[in-house]
Amino acid sequence: MSMKIGFIGLGRMGAGMAANLLAGGHEVTVFNRTPGKAQALVERGAHAAGRVADACRGNAVVTMLADDAAVEDVVFGDGGILGSLGKGAIHVSMSTISVALSERLTSVHADAGQRFVAAPVFGRPDAAASAKLFIAAAGAPDALDACSTLFESMGQKTYSIGTAPPTANLVKLSGNFLTASVIESLGEAMALVERAGVDRHRYLDFLTSTLFTAPVYKTYGELIAQRRFEPAAFAAPLGAKDIRLTLAVADSLRVPMPFASVLHDRFVTLLAHGGEALDWSAIGQLAAKDSGQATGL
Ligand SMILES: NC(=O)c1ccc[n+]([C@@H]2O[C@H](COP(=O)([O-])OP(=O)(O)OC[C@H]3O[C@@H](n4cnc5c(N)ncnc54)[C@H](OP(=O)(O)O)[C@@H]3O)[C@@H](O)[C@H]2O)c1
């Protein structure tokens, strides 16, 4: 069943996701703050929206934006989603945003007679481009049902987290906390064995062929072993943002997460050393750097 939708945010993730919605037969109107990024999609059949409001005329509008500030600009700004989306239409928020903002969006969209679904994703831009994302979705059952055709076009599997949208954002943040923990731990373990002369590539091969076979060890282990952090697929400032948001919700729920505080400091170190343009996995090089085995970032 094809839908008429808007798609806002054509960055590393959004460009591939919007392309897959087009490939899935949906009528897609795209908007991006920097308009040039819409061109490739227009050539594949998308309509270009000159303003956010022009992307809000269908059954649903998807947002895939950097952070809370970007989502707030696009939703609450002049001619934003809140004032432009029709009654009963759905805002599908797929960015990794704070639980607090998701709570606010749930409430303001309901007050405006609109529906709100939070559907953050797991997977990097290559997964976005090949429709292999894992989607963690939460919202009212009728709204989730209506979005299922969109999710099928963008992902390999959608997990329904529940009826309260902020729970999906919480699950997403918890997942990125776990992934960042793996990156940091792998970086420390590799620095340790390499100091004693064990080849880090062979070490990674051993790990990922035995007890550590999950994709997260393979993907990030490769990047750390190869010391290849550019071009960024998931930029370090966005990774730092996710740990900050994890700590914020942990604080509000009174759940101590001491390791998240360590990760927060690791990101501050990375960014202080000029890591803005690197992939977030570059925190996995800090242990090698701290032990004098790697220079630069
Ligand atoms: N990259 C990954 O591996 C990955 C994986 C899972 C989830 N995520 C999450 O997905 C979201 C998008 O990530 P990404 O890697 O695609 O980021 P990105 O490449 O940096 O793209 C960010 C997008 O947000 C737009 N934007 C930023 N500030 C804005 C503002 N104030 N108003 C309007 N638009 C604004 C950018 O527009 P311009 O083009 O004009 O800058 C761009 O379209 C983030 O929440 C991220 O945490 C990323």
Coordinates of C-alpha atoms and ligand atoms in Angstrom, one line a residue:
M1 CA 0.0 0.0 0.0
S2 CA 1.6 3.2 -1.1
M3 CA 1.5 6.4 1.0
K4 CA 1.9 10.1 0.3
I5 CA 4.6 11.2 2.7
G6 CA 7.0 14.0 3.5
F7 CA 10.7 13.3 4.4
I8 CA 12.7 15.9 6.3
G9 CA 16.4 15.5 6.8
L10 CA 18.6 14.2 4.0
G11 CA 21.8 13.6 5.8
R12 CA 23.9 10.4 5.9
M13 CA 21.0 8.4 7.1
G14 CA 18.0 10.2 5.7
A15 CA 19.2 10.2 2.0
G16 CA 19.2 6.4 1.8
M17 CA 16.0 6.0 3.8
A18 CA 14.1 8.5 1.5
A19 CA 15.5 6.7 -1.5
N20 CA 14.1 3.4 -0.2
L21 CA 10.7 4.9 0.4
L22 CA 10.7 6.0 -3.3
A23 CA 11.8 2.5 -4.3
G24 CA 9.0 1.1 -2.2
G25 CA 6.5 3.0 -4.4
H26 CA 5.6 5.8 -2.0
E27 CA 5.0 9.4 -3.2
V28 CA 7.7 11.3 -1.3
T29 CA 8.2 15.0 -0.9
V30 CA 11.6 15.8 0.5
F31 CA 12.9 18.8 2.5
N32 CA 16.4 19.5 3.6
R33 CA 17.8 22.6 5.3
T34 CA 20.6 22.6 2.7
P35 CA 18.5 22.3 -0.4
G36 CA 21.2 20.8 -2.8
K37 CA 21.0 17.5 -1.0
A38 CA 17.5 16.9 -2.4
Q39 CA 18.6 16.9 -6.0
A40 CA 19.6 13.3 -6.3
L41 CA 16.2 12.2 -4.9
V42 CA 14.3 14.5 -7.2
E43 CA 16.1 12.8 -10.1
R44 CA 14.7 9.5 -8.7
G45 CA 11.1 10.8 -8.6
A46 CA 10.8 12.7 -5.3
H47 CA 9.0 16.1 -5.1
A48 CA 11.2 18.9 -3.7
A49 CA 9.6 21.0 -0.9
G50 CA 10.8 24.6 -0.6
R51 CA 9.6 24.8 3.0
V52 CA 8.9 22.3 5.8
A53 CA 5.2 23.0 5.4
D54 CA 5.3 21.7 1.8
A55 CA 6.4 18.3 3.1
C56 CA 3.5 18.1 5.5
R57 CA 0.6 17.7 3.1
G58 CA 0.4 13.8 3.1
N59 CA -0.6 11.0 5.4
A60 CA 2.7 11.2 7.3
V61 CA 5.9 13.1 7.6
V62 CA 9.2 11.4 8.6
T63 CA 11.9 13.4 10.4
M64 CA 15.6 12.1 10.3
L65 CA 17.5 15.0 11.8
A66 CA 20.7 15.5 13.8
D67 CA 19.5 16.2 17.3
D68 CA 16.8 17.8 19.6
A69 CA 17.6 21.3 18.4
A70 CA 17.1 20.4 14.7
V71 CA 13.8 18.6 15.5
E72 CA 12.6 21.5 17.6
D73 CA 13.3 24.0 14.7
V74 CA 11.5 21.8 12.2
V75 CA 8.5 21.0 14.4
F76 CA 7.9 24.2 16.4
G77 CA 9.4 26.8 14.0
D78 CA 7.4 29.2 11.8
G79 CA 5.6 27.0 9.2
G80 CA 6.8 23.9 11.1
I81 CA 5.3 20.4 11.3
L82 CA 3.1 21.2 14.2
G83 CA 1.3 24.0 12.5
S84 CA 1.2 22.4 9.0
L85 CA 0.4 18.7 9.4
G86 CA -3.2 17.7 8.9
K87 CA -5.5 16.2 11.6
G88 CA -5.0 12.5 11.9
A89 CA -1.7 12.6 10.0
I90 CA 1.4 11.1 11.6
H91 CA 4.7 12.6 12.5
V92 CA 7.2 9.6 12.4
S93 CA 10.3 10.7 14.3
M94 CA 13.3 8.5 13.4
S95 CA 16.1 10.7 14.7
T96 CA 17.9 9.8 18.0
I97 CA 16.5 12.4 20.3
S98 CA 16.0 12.9 24.0
V99 CA 13.2 11.1 25.9
A100 CA 12.1 14.5 27.2
L101 CA 11.6 15.8 23.7
S102 CA 9.7 12.7 22.7
E103 CA 7.4 13.2 25.6
R104 CA 6.8 16.8 24.5
L105 CA 6.1 15.7 20.9
T106 CA 3.7 13.0 22.1
S107 CA 1.7 15.6 24.0
V108 CA 1.7 18.5 21.5
H109 CA 0.8 16.3 18.5
A110 CA -2.1 14.8 20.5
D111 CA -3.3 18.3 21.4
A112 CA -3.2 19.3 17.7
G113 CA -5.2 16.2 16.7
Q114 CA -2.2 14.7 15.0
R115 CA -0.6 11.3 15.6
F116 CA 3.0 10.7 16.8
V117 CA 5.2 7.7 16.4
A118 CA 8.8 7.4 17.6
A119 CA 10.8 5.0 15.4
P120 CA 14.6 5.4 15.9
V121 CA 16.8 3.1 14.0
F122 CA 19.8 0.8 14.5
G123 CA 22.3 0.5 11.7
R124 CA 24.7 2.9 9.9
P125 CA 24.3 4.7 6.6
D126 CA 25.2 1.5 4.6
A127 CA 22.3 -0.2 6.3
A128 CA 20.1 2.8 5.7
A129 CA 21.0 2.7 2.0
S130 CA 20.3 -1.0 1.6
A131 CA 17.0 -1.0 3.6
K132 CA 18.6 -3.1 6.3
L133 CA 17.9 -1.0 9.4
F134 CA 16.4 -2.3 12.6
I135 CA 13.6 -0.1 13.7
A136 CA 12.4 0.3 17.3
A137 CA 8.9 1.8 17.0
A138 CA 6.4 2.9 19.6
G139 CA 3.1 4.7 19.4
A140 CA -0.6 4.0 19.3
P141 CA -1.4 0.7 17.5
D142 CA -3.4 2.3 14.7
A143 CA -0.5 4.7 14.0
L144 CA 2.1 1.9 14.1
D145 CA -0.1 -0.1 11.7
A146 CA -0.4 2.8 9.3
C147 CA 3.4 3.2 9.3
S148 CA 4.2 -0.5 8.8
T149 CA 4.4 -0.2 5.0
L150 CA 7.0 2.7 5.5
F151 CA 9.1 0.6 7.9
E152 CA 9.1 -2.3 5.5
S153 CA 10.6 -0.1 2.8
M154 CA 13.3 1.2 5.1
G155 CA 14.3 -1.7 7.3
Q156 CA 14.8 -5.4 7.7
K157 CA 12.8 -5.7 10.9
T158 CA 10.6 -3.5 13.0
Y159 CA 10.3 -4.2 16.7
S160 CA 7.2 -2.7 18.4
I161 CA 8.4 -1.4 21.8
G162 CA 5.0 -0.3 23.1
T163 CA 2.3 2.4 22.9
A164 CA 4.3 5.2 24.5
P165 CA 6.6 6.8 21.9
P166 CA 9.3 7.9 24.4
T167 CA 10.0 4.2 25.3
A168 CA 11.4 3.7 21.8
N169 CA 13.8 6.6 22.2
L170 CA 14.9 5.2 25.6
V171 CA 15.6 1.8 24.0
K172 CA 17.6 3.5 21.2
L173 CA 19.7 5.5 23.7
S174 CA 20.3 2.3 25.7
G175 CA 21.5 0.6 22.6
N176 CA 24.0 3.4 21.7
F177 CA 25.2 3.3 25.3
L178 CA 25.9 -0.4 24.8
T179 CA 27.6 0.1 21.4
A180 CA 29.8 2.9 22.8
S181 CA 30.7 0.6 25.7
V182 CA 31.9 -2.1 23.2
I183 CA 33.9 0.5 21.3
E184 CA 35.7 1.7 24.4
S185 CA 36.3 -1.8 25.7
L186 CA 37.6 -3.1 22.4
G187 CA 40.0 -0.1 22.2
E188 CA 41.3 -0.8 25.7
A189 CA 41.7 -4.6 25.1
M190 CA 43.5 -4.0 21.8
A191 CA 45.9 -1.5 23.3
L192 CA 46.6 -4.0 26.0
V193 CA 47.5 -7.0 23.9
E194 CA 49.3 -4.9 21.3
R195 CA 51.6 -3.5 24.0
A196 CA 52.8 -7.1 24.5
G197 CA 53.4 -7.7 20.8
V198 CA 50.1 -9.4 19.8
D199 CA 48.9 -8.2 16.4
R200 CA 45.6 -6.4 16.8
H201 CA 44.2 -7.7 13.5
R202 CA 44.9 -11.3 14.5
Y203 CA 43.5 -10.6 17.9
L204 CA 40.3 -9.2 16.4
D205 CA 40.0 -12.2 14.2
F206 CA 40.3 -14.5 17.2
L207 CA 37.7 -12.6 19.2
T208 CA 35.1 -12.4 16.4
S209 CA 35.6 -16.1 15.5
T210 CA 35.0 -17.3 19.0
L211 CA 32.9 -15.7 21.8
F212 CA 32.5 -12.2 20.3
T213 CA 30.7 -12.9 17.1
A214 CA 28.0 -10.1 17.2
P215 CA 28.0 -7.6 14.4
V216 CA 28.8 -4.8 16.8
Y217 CA 32.2 -6.4 17.6
K218 CA 32.9 -7.1 13.9
T219 CA 32.0 -3.6 12.6
Y220 CA 33.6 -1.6 15.3
G221 CA 36.5 -4.0 15.8
E222 CA 37.5 -3.5 12.2
L223 CA 37.4 0.3 12.3
I224 CA 39.5 0.3 15.5
A225 CA 42.0 -2.3 14.2
Q226 CA 42.4 -0.4 10.9
R227 CA 42.5 3.0 12.7
R228 CA 40.1 4.2 10.1
F229 CA 37.8 6.9 11.4
E230 CA 37.3 9.0 8.3
P231 CA 35.0 9.6 6.6
A232 CA 32.6 9.5 9.5
A233 CA 29.5 7.3 9.0
F234 CA 28.2 8.4 12.4
A235 CA 29.9 11.6 13.5
A236 CA 31.6 11.9 16.9
P237 CA 29.5 14.9 18.0
L238 CA 26.3 12.8 17.4
G239 CA 27.8 9.9 19.4
A240 CA 28.6 12.3 22.2
K241 CA 25.0 13.6 22.1
D242 CA 23.6 10.1 22.6
I243 CA 25.7 9.5 25.7
R244 CA 24.7 12.9 27.0
L245 CA 21.0 12.1 26.4
T246 CA 21.5 8.7 28.1
L247 CA 22.9 10.4 31.2
A248 CA 20.1 12.9 31.2
V249 CA 17.3 10.3 31.2
A250 CA 19.3 8.1 33.7
D251 CA 19.4 11.1 36.0
S252 CA 15.7 11.8 35.7
L253 CA 14.8 8.2 36.3
R254 CA 17.4 8.0 39.2
V255 CA 19.4 5.2 37.6
P256 CA 23.1 5.5 38.2
M257 CA 25.1 4.6 35.1
P258 CA 28.7 5.1 36.1
F259 CA 30.1 3.6 32.8
A260 CA 28.0 6.2 30.8
S261 CA 29.9 8.9 32.7
V262 CA 33.2 7.4 31.7
L263 CA 32.0 7.3 28.1
H264 CA 30.9 10.9 28.3
D265 CA 34.5 11.9 29.3
R266 CA 35.9 9.8 26.5
F267 CA 33.8 11.8 24.0
V268 CA 34.8 15.1 25.6
T269 CA 38.5 14.0 25.2
L270 CA 37.9 13.0 21.6
L271 CA 36.2 16.3 20.7
A272 CA 38.8 18.4 22.6
H273 CA 41.5 16.7 20.5
G274 CA 39.9 17.8 17.2
G275 CA 37.8 14.7 16.6
E276 CA 34.7 16.6 15.4
A277 CA 34.9 15.2 11.9
L278 CA 35.7 11.7 12.9
D279 CA 33.5 8.7 13.3
W280 CA 32.3 8.1 16.9
S281 CA 34.3 4.9 16.9
A282 CA 37.5 7.0 17.2
I283 CA 37.0 6.9 21.0
G284 CA 38.3 3.3 20.4
Q285 CA 41.7 4.8 19.6
L286 CA 42.1 6.8 22.8
A287 CA 43.5 3.9 24.8
A288 CA 46.2 3.3 22.2
K289 CA 46.9 7.0 22.2
D290 CA 47.0 7.2 26.0
S291 CA 49.5 4.3 26.1
G292 CA 51.8 6.0 23.6
Q293 CA 51.0 3.4 20.8
A294 CA 49.2 5.7 18.5
T295 CA 49.7 9.3 17.5
G296 CA 47.0 11.7 16.3
L297 CA 43.4 10.8 16.1
Ligands
LIG1 N1 24.9 7.9 11.1 C1 24.5 6.8 11.8 O1 25.2 5.8 11.7 C2 23.2 6.8 12.6 C3 22.7 5.6 12.9 C4 21.5 5.5 13.7 C5 20.9 6.7 14.0 N2 21.4 7.9 13.7 C6 20.7 9.2 14.1 O2 20.0 9.6 13.0 C7 20.0 11.0 13.0 C8 20.6 11.6 11.7 O3 22.0 11.2 11.6 P1 22.9 11.4 10.4 O4 24.1 10.6 10.6 O5 22.1 11.2 9.1 O6 23.3 12.9 10.6 P2 23.8 14.0 9.5 O7 24.4 13.3 8.3 O8 24.6 15.0 10.3 O9 22.5 14.7 9.0 C9 21.8 15.6 9.9 C10 20.5 16.1 9.2 O10 19.9 17.1 10.1 C11 19.7 18.3 9.4 N3 19.8 19.4 10.4 C12 20.7 19.6 11.4 N4 20.3 20.7 12.1 C13 19.2 21.2 11.5 C14 18.4 22.3 11.8 N5 18.6 23.1 12.9 N6 17.3 22.5 11.1 C15 17.0 21.6 10.0 N7 17.7 20.6 9.7 C16 18.8 20.4 10.5 C17 20.9 18.4 8.4 O11 20.6 19.3 7.4 P3 21.8 20.0 6.6 O12 22.1 19.0 5.4 O13 21.3 21.3 6.1 O14 23.0 20.1 7.5 C18 20.9 16.9 7.9 O15 19.8 16.8 7.0 C19 20.7 11.5 14.3 O16 19.8 11.7 15.3 C20 21.6 10.3 14.6 O17 21.9 10.3 16.0 C21 22.6 8.0 13.0

